Amino acid sequence: MKNYLRVLITLIFIGSFTQIKAQDITTLVQKVKNKLDQVNDYVAEGKMKTDVAFIKAPVGKVKVYFKKPDKFKLKRDAGISLLPKGGVTVNMRSLVAVNDYTVIAAGETIINGIKVKIAKLLPNNDNSDIVLSTLYIDETNLVIIKATTTTKENGTYDIEMQYGKYINYGLPDKVVFAFNTKDYKMPKGVTMEFDNDVTNEDRAKMKNKKGRVELAYNSYIINKGFDDSIFKN
Amino acid sequence: MFTLLQIELYKIFKRPRTYIAFAAITALIVIIQLGLKVDGKEYADFVLADMKNMLEINGKIINGYFVCYVILQLLLIHVPLLIALIAADMISGEANMGTLRLLLTKPISRTEFIMAKFLAAAIYTILLLIWIAVLALFVSMLVFGTDDMFLVKNAYAVQIERADIFWRYAGAFCFAALAMLTVAALCFFLSNFAENSIGPIVATMSVIIVTTILSTMSIPLFNTIKPFLFTTHMVAWKEFFDIKVNDANETIKGTVEHADKIIRSSIVLVVHIVLFVGASVVVFKKKDVLS
Amino acid sequence: MQNIISVKGLTKQFHNLTAVNQLSFTVNNGDVYGFLGQNGAGKSTTLRMLLTLIEPTEGSIEVAGMDLLKHHKEVLRNIGAVIEKPDVYKYLSAYENVQLFAKLSGVRLSKEQIMQQLAMVGLQDRANDKVKTFSQGMKQRVGIAIALVHNPQIVILDEPTNGLDPQGIADIRNMILHLSRDLKKTVVVSSHLLSEIEQVATRVLIIDKGKKLVEGNADELFDPSETIVELETANNHFAFNQLEQSNWNNYLLRERKGNPVLKLNKKDIPQLHKDLVALNIELIAMQPKHSLEDYFLRITSANYS
């Protein structure tokens, strides 16, 4: 998820480095970026839930640390955390360095009763893992409601955000990551479970479902500063 | 009865062979712990390889709770042999030594005598399991620390919160005790018919090996008889480590997915124990001591 | 004399084999009861039935007026036994063995009492050694110490001298006499050797193929003035001919094969010597016979002569 956030943040920042053809969209993305720029750092507390069909996991408390431009860390209070993989190869630093995106205005739509503008970001570099990113921007509040990213290696994933108290900083109360999962099957030699056969019912349940990770924030501490050591290891 | 039990326990713990089992278990557990301490990360990567394609898993996968689970999975299959070493000897060993005829010329009831013997074998079995619990669970908790448990099953993976695990082990060990008592009872029953302990040991292990193979082979023909094999029920301790989820796919603390399976298997095992011990009493009461 | 063990119509059937067949006998209080028979005659089976080790197919056993099967605990409290080999726990010491079996017999002994028990069988110096280091004779003595640990009125010894050296055999004989004379116990002792029984028994039961041959007082059955002698001669055929035509014909036991065997009064032996010379029988040796087989010959000789 860490990497998802990076992608998201990157996408937002890309706006300032990319040649934007549609002037409206360029302005809009720039505004969104400016709004987010108010935040130099934050520490947020919240709950994380991993909802993957083939994983039974509890809801866990997490702490999220962020520092400009792209330092990000998610820490679980205790226990083991499961985050969707994929973002690793989508290293935005390289994308930023390439500085070569095409932004296309793609009209308007309504998500959860909010009118949004659609901006499509196309990397011009063929080596980039990202094929296409689509941002849905709430023009009134200058926040991103949804982002869909298609990658070569890790499929497509959606990030949806809901805002509340911290909308003025462009920080969401709730973030939902949705991603495609593959079929899961472990060889019995690994699980050592020779007795329990997978039933067809089980199999049906596990299939055709998207994985989701939900992050619900309770509180943010914004621009108060903290030690960088948290990002290490 | 209490005196008889006392004497049987005294005899068991005066014999060197009793301690072989404890030594063997200690060695096995320490080896597994050492392996996981040194190469735990590789083991986790191997087990979680499929998961790691999709997910990033952070946290102490190789923690004390997980290590204990791995040990139980590997070890519990072999504990029956160690139990057989003692249980098979309870009656046949006395016949072999010639002490059975001396014992039975003493003013004791045969029923009480054989019950005391079974209880002694049962206590030995339980002590063996307590020893396993001490080494596999408590020592692992000390050496590896504790964290959530992340278990990979055939159809899915389960994450159980740290605070929700200990009672599951208590349950699992109680269930394992029941399973091992079934082995002890079988062995004890066979011990009635032999005049040395090798026969019952080999017979018990053969029964366990054959039925375990039948239990683990997924062949439709065998699947129909699986529910009738006690070895099928002996592994139900693992059910303690599966958890219920709500509609939102969040785990519900303190729940067990298939509590019914645990209860059913427990009943099957208890019935086996009662049958084997009951049959032992009947056979032994009628037995002519010719050794 | 009061009878203490009373056996009636005792039978044990193992599949096709009738090991004990309608056996009845009584043991009186204070007897040293000799139980004689060849190997396989049914002695052990009978004694094991007395000790509840084997369930009788038929018949009744009463000990001190109580039915054995109905009151087996009370009866066994009054019996101490060593059955065949004296097998005890080899991985325990003599002391530990005595202590363990004392508990099983329902008595709690102090350390001194256990040592006393071991001293009685001469093992006080080896009390703390593991039994696996003991000789056969020492193991036998541990067995006896255990049999006596609860001070029973009846002591049953099944083939107690099996596998013992001459010294061990003598020790056992003295032990039996000690039990009977000094401790006033009733002793039932089985053997396939006449010589052992003859020296200690007051009453004797002889069985063969599971059936009673004879039961009676030892001094009547073992008339000390009577003896059996076997003649080894230069020519047995000639010897038989000569003897059959002489007065000794009535004393001859065997048919015409092997050496001639005669049953006679000891005081007649000098006369036999003279007559052998007179009859021109060249004698190489004259041996007194002293085996159970000979005893059978003696008691069954009536049928022959």
mmCIF file of C-alpha atoms in Angstrom, chain C residues 62-251:
data_model
loop_
_atom_site.group_PDB
_atom_site.id
_atom_site.type_symbol
_atom_site.label_atom_id
_atom_site.label_comp_id
_atom_site.label_asym_id
_atom_site.label_seq_id
_atom_site.Cartn_x
_atom_site.Cartn_y
_atom_site.Cartn_z
ATOM 1 C CA GLU C 62 -11.851 -73.295 48.910
ATOM 2 C CA VAL C 63 -9.169 -71.700 51.009
ATOM 3 C CA ALA C 64 -9.778 -71.323 54.754
ATOM 4 C CA GLY C 65 -13.436 -71.967 54.105
ATOM 5 C CA MET C 66 -13.783 -69.221 51.475
ATOM 6 C CA ASP C 67 -14.536 -69.774 47.830
ATOM 7 C CA LEU C 68 -11.474 -68.625 45.908
ATOM 8 C CA LEU C 69 -13.263 -67.033 42.980
ATOM 9 C CA LYS C 70 -15.791 -65.205 45.128
ATOM 10 C CA HIS C 71 -13.334 -63.906 47.704
ATOM 11 C CA HIS C 72 -10.128 -63.824 45.769
ATOM 12 C CA LYS C 73 -8.747 -60.738 47.500
ATOM 13 C CA GLU C 74 -9.224 -62.141 51.004
ATOM 14 C CA VAL C 75 -7.819 -65.493 49.954
ATOM 15 C CA LEU C 76 -4.782 -64.051 48.206
ATOM 16 C CA ARG C 77 -4.022 -61.871 51.202
ATOM 17 C CA ASN C 78 -3.307 -65.136 52.967
ATOM 18 C CA ILE C 79 -1.094 -66.665 50.303
ATOM 19 C CA GLY C 80 2.459 -65.972 49.264
ATOM 20 C CA ALA C 81 3.780 -67.571 46.114
ATOM 21 C CA VAL C 82 6.768 -68.099 43.891
ATOM 22 C CA ILE C 83 5.698 -69.480 40.565
ATOM 23 C CA GLU C 84 8.415 -71.082 38.455
ATOM 24 C CA LYS C 85 11.193 -68.643 37.744
ATOM 25 C CA PRO C 86 11.406 -65.948 40.399
ATOM 26 C CA ASP C 87 10.864 -63.025 38.049
ATOM 27 C CA VAL C 88 10.943 -59.611 39.635
ATOM 28 C CA TYR C 89 11.722 -56.158 38.242
ATOM 29 C CA LYS C 90 15.295 -56.389 37.063
ATOM 30 C CA TYR C 91 15.710 -52.641 36.772
ATOM 31 C CA LEU C 92 14.811 -52.192 40.429
ATOM 32 C CA SER C 93 16.927 -53.103 43.428
ATOM 33 C CA ALA C 94 16.078 -55.974 45.782
ATOM 34 C CA TYR C 95 14.941 -53.418 48.335
ATOM 35 C CA GLU C 96 12.718 -51.610 45.830
ATOM 36 C CA ASN C 97 11.191 -54.879 44.668
ATOM 37 C CA VAL C 98 10.285 -55.936 48.198
ATOM 38 C CA GLN C 99 8.904 -52.502 48.958
ATOM 39 C CA LEU C 100 6.801 -52.453 45.795
ATOM 40 C CA PHE C 101 5.276 -55.878 46.324
ATOM 41 C CA ALA C 102 4.659 -55.156 49.996
ATOM 42 C CA LYS C 103 2.518 -52.207 48.925
ATOM 43 C CA LEU C 104 0.678 -54.405 46.456
ATOM 44 C CA SER C 105 0.035 -56.918 49.209
ATOM 45 C CA GLY C 106 -1.500 -54.151 51.239
ATOM 46 C CA VAL C 107 1.188 -53.825 53.894
ATOM 47 C CA ARG C 108 3.370 -50.845 54.606
ATOM 48 C CA LEU C 109 6.783 -51.830 55.834
ATOM 49 C CA SER C 110 9.381 -49.650 57.472
ATOM 50 C CA LYS C 111 12.906 -49.604 56.155
ATOM 51 C CA GLU C 112 13.967 -51.896 59.005
ATOM 52 C CA GLN C 113 11.209 -54.375 58.254
ATOM 53 C CA ILE C 114 12.195 -54.552 54.597
ATOM 54 C CA MET C 115 15.834 -55.064 55.539
ATOM 55 C CA GLN C 116 14.744 -57.746 57.981
ATOM 56 C CA GLN C 117 12.842 -59.483 55.210
ATOM 57 C CA LEU C 118 15.936 -59.386 53.014
ATOM 58 C CA ALA C 119 18.111 -60.588 55.870
ATOM 59 C CA MET C 120 15.877 -63.614 56.268
ATOM 60 C CA VAL C 121 16.867 -64.707 52.756
ATOM 61 C CA GLY C 122 20.462 -63.556 53.236
ATOM 62 C CA LEU C 123 20.379 -60.582 50.904
ATOM 63 C CA GLN C 124 20.838 -57.736 53.361
ATOM 64 C CA ASP C 125 24.219 -56.848 51.827
ATOM 65 C CA ARG C 126 22.858 -56.635 48.305
ATOM 66 C CA ALA C 127 19.670 -54.768 49.158
ATOM 67 C CA ASN C 128 20.449 -51.757 46.977
ATOM 68 C CA ASP C 129 21.851 -53.608 43.983
ATOM 69 C CA LYS C 130 19.721 -53.950 40.906
ATOM 70 C CA VAL C 131 18.266 -57.430 40.549
ATOM 71 C CA LYS C 132 19.678 -57.771 37.031
ATOM 72 C CA THR C 133 23.106 -58.244 38.622
ATOM 73 C CA PHE C 134 21.880 -61.181 40.739
ATOM 74 C CA SER C 135 22.483 -64.907 40.238
ATOM 75 C CA GLN C 136 19.550 -67.249 39.724
ATOM 76 C CA GLY C 137 19.708 -68.368 43.349
ATOM 77 C CA MET C 138 19.715 -64.790 44.615
ATOM 78 C CA LYS C 139 16.744 -63.960 42.422
ATOM 79 C CA GLN C 140 14.975 -66.980 43.875
ATOM 80 C CA ARG C 141 15.612 -65.627 47.343
ATOM 81 C CA VAL C 142 14.259 -62.203 46.370
ATOM 82 C CA GLY C 143 11.176 -64.033 45.119
ATOM 83 C CA ILE C 144 10.784 -65.778 48.449
ATOM 84 C CA ALA C 145 11.275 -62.552 50.373
ATOM 85 C CA ILE C 146 8.492 -61.063 48.267
ATOM 86 C CA ALA C 147 6.251 -64.092 48.781
ATOM 87 C CA LEU C 148 6.610 -63.704 52.535
ATOM 88 C CA VAL C 149 6.427 -59.955 52.702
ATOM 89 C CA HIS C 150 2.821 -59.837 53.935
ATOM 90 C CA ASN C 151 3.296 -62.715 56.384
ATOM 91 C CA PRO C 152 0.856 -65.108 54.669
ATOM 92 C CA GLN C 153 -0.375 -68.295 56.295
ATOM 93 C CA ILE C 154 0.061 -70.304 53.109
ATOM 94 C CA VAL C 155 3.213 -70.346 50.983
ATOM 95 C CA ILE C 156 3.077 -71.840 47.503
ATOM 96 C CA LEU C 157 6.359 -72.681 45.797
ATOM 97 C CA ASP C 158 6.195 -73.974 42.249
ATOM 98 C CA GLU C 159 9.357 -75.834 41.262
ATOM 99 C CA PRO C 160 11.466 -73.648 43.551
ATOM 100 C CA THR C 161 14.717 -75.479 42.849
ATOM 101 C CA ASN C 162 14.587 -75.268 39.072
ATOM 102 C CA GLY C 163 17.838 -73.973 37.689
ATOM 103 C CA LEU C 164 19.578 -73.802 41.053
ATOM 104 C CA ASP C 165 22.987 -75.202 41.934
ATOM 105 C CA PRO C 166 23.277 -77.808 44.741
ATOM 106 C CA GLN C 167 23.886 -75.111 47.332
ATOM 107 C CA GLY C 168 20.831 -73.223 46.153
ATOM 108 C CA ILE C 169 18.756 -76.377 46.337
ATOM 109 C CA ALA C 170 19.934 -77.005 49.894
ATOM 110 C CA ASP C 171 19.123 -73.403 50.827
ATOM 111 C CA ILE C 172 15.592 -73.765 49.535
ATOM 112 C CA ARG C 173 15.114 -77.016 51.440
ATOM 113 C CA ASN C 174 16.246 -75.360 54.650
ATOM 114 C CA MET C 175 14.000 -72.398 53.919
ATOM 115 C CA ILE C 176 10.989 -74.692 53.565
ATOM 116 C CA LEU C 177 11.784 -76.433 56.845
ATOM 117 C CA HIS C 178 12.241 -73.040 58.521
ATOM 118 C CA LEU C 179 8.881 -71.827 57.213
ATOM 119 C CA SER C 180 7.142 -74.928 58.423
ATOM 120 C CA ARG C 181 8.817 -75.604 61.751
ATOM 121 C CA ASP C 182 9.712 -72.129 62.980
ATOM 122 C CA LEU C 183 7.107 -69.938 61.339
ATOM 123 C CA LYS C 184 4.295 -72.537 61.418
ATOM 124 C CA LYS C 185 3.242 -71.867 57.864
ATOM 125 C CA THR C 186 1.489 -74.213 55.509
ATOM 126 C CA VAL C 187 3.748 -74.816 52.523
ATOM 127 C CA VAL C 188 2.676 -76.234 49.173
ATOM 128 C CA VAL C 189 5.725 -77.166 47.121
ATOM 129 C CA SER C 190 5.735 -78.743 43.707
ATOM 130 C CA SER C 191 8.535 -80.598 42.006
ATOM 131 C CA HIS C 192 9.275 -83.200 39.412
ATOM 132 C CA LEU C 193 12.084 -84.514 41.599
ATOM 133 C CA LEU C 194 11.159 -87.067 44.219
ATOM 134 C CA SER C 195 14.293 -86.481 46.250
ATOM 135 C CA GLU C 196 13.353 -82.895 47.012
ATOM 136 C CA ILE C 197 9.852 -83.663 48.117
ATOM 137 C CA GLU C 198 10.829 -86.757 50.058
ATOM 138 C CA GLN C 199 13.104 -84.770 52.329
ATOM 139 C CA VAL C 200 10.653 -82.069 53.335
ATOM 140 C CA ALA C 201 7.059 -83.117 52.693
ATOM 141 C CA THR C 202 4.663 -84.264 55.369
ATOM 142 C CA ARG C 203 1.957 -85.038 52.846
ATOM 143 C CA VAL C 204 2.242 -85.823 49.160
ATOM 144 C CA LEU C 205 0.047 -85.630 46.093
ATOM 145 C CA ILE C 206 1.211 -87.294 42.921
ATOM 146 C CA ILE C 207 -0.449 -86.467 39.640
ATOM 147 C CA ASP C 208 0.052 -87.721 36.131
ATOM 148 C CA LYS C 209 -1.580 -86.382 32.967
ATOM 149 C CA GLY C 210 -3.762 -84.078 35.040
ATOM 150 C CA LYS C 211 -5.130 -86.881 37.185
ATOM 151 C CA LYS C 212 -4.463 -87.802 40.777
ATOM 152 C CA LEU C 213 -2.399 -90.952 41.183
ATOM 153 C CA VAL C 214 -2.085 -90.988 44.925
ATOM 154 C CA GLU C 215 -2.400 -88.690 47.927
ATOM 155 C CA GLY C 216 -1.224 -89.526 51.401
ATOM 156 C CA ASN C 217 1.156 -89.032 54.312
ATOM 157 C CA ALA C 218 4.763 -88.931 53.265
ATOM 158 C CA ASP C 219 5.978 -91.374 55.894
ATOM 159 C CA GLU C 220 3.483 -93.966 54.684
ATOM 160 C CA LEU C 221 4.173 -93.406 51.003
ATOM 161 C CA PHE C 222 7.913 -93.168 51.346
ATOM 162 C CA ASP C 223 8.609 -96.227 53.511
ATOM 163 C CA PRO C 224 12.284 -95.704 54.378
ATOM 164 C CA SER C 225 12.914 -99.420 54.809
ATOM 165 C CA GLU C 226 11.951 -100.128 51.211
ATOM 166 C CA THR C 227 14.268 -99.507 48.360
ATOM 167 C CA ILE C 228 14.715 -100.139 44.668
ATOM 168 C CA VAL C 229 17.987 -101.317 43.228
ATOM 169 C CA GLU C 230 19.163 -101.738 39.695
ATOM 170 C CA LEU C 231 21.633 -104.504 38.907
ATOM 171 C CA GLU C 232 24.239 -104.044 36.253
ATOM 172 C CA THR C 233 25.412 -107.516 35.253
ATOM 173 C CA ALA C 234 27.769 -109.064 32.722
ATOM 174 C CA ASN C 235 24.864 -110.890 31.093
ATOM 175 C CA ASN C 236 21.380 -109.537 31.716
ATOM 176 C CA HIS C 237 19.641 -112.350 29.886
ATOM 177 C CA PHE C 238 21.323 -114.916 32.102
ATOM 178 C CA ALA C 239 20.661 -112.803 35.180
ATOM 179 C CA PHE C 240 16.945 -112.584 34.429
ATOM 180 C CA ASN C 241 16.750 -116.327 33.912
ATOM 181 C CA GLN C 242 18.480 -117.092 37.158
ATOM 182 C CA LEU C 243 16.479 -114.556 39.183
ATOM 183 C CA GLU C 244 13.150 -115.655 37.805
ATOM 184 C CA GLN C 245 13.850 -119.184 38.893
ATOM 185 C CA SER C 246 14.889 -118.094 42.378
ATOM 186 C CA ASN C 247 13.025 -116.662 45.373
ATOM 187 C CA TRP C 248 13.767 -113.193 44.062
ATOM 188 C CA ASN C 249 11.256 -113.573 41.292
ATOM 189 C CA ASN C 250 8.609 -111.793 43.354
ATOM 190 C CA TYR C 251 10.880 -108.822 43.875
#
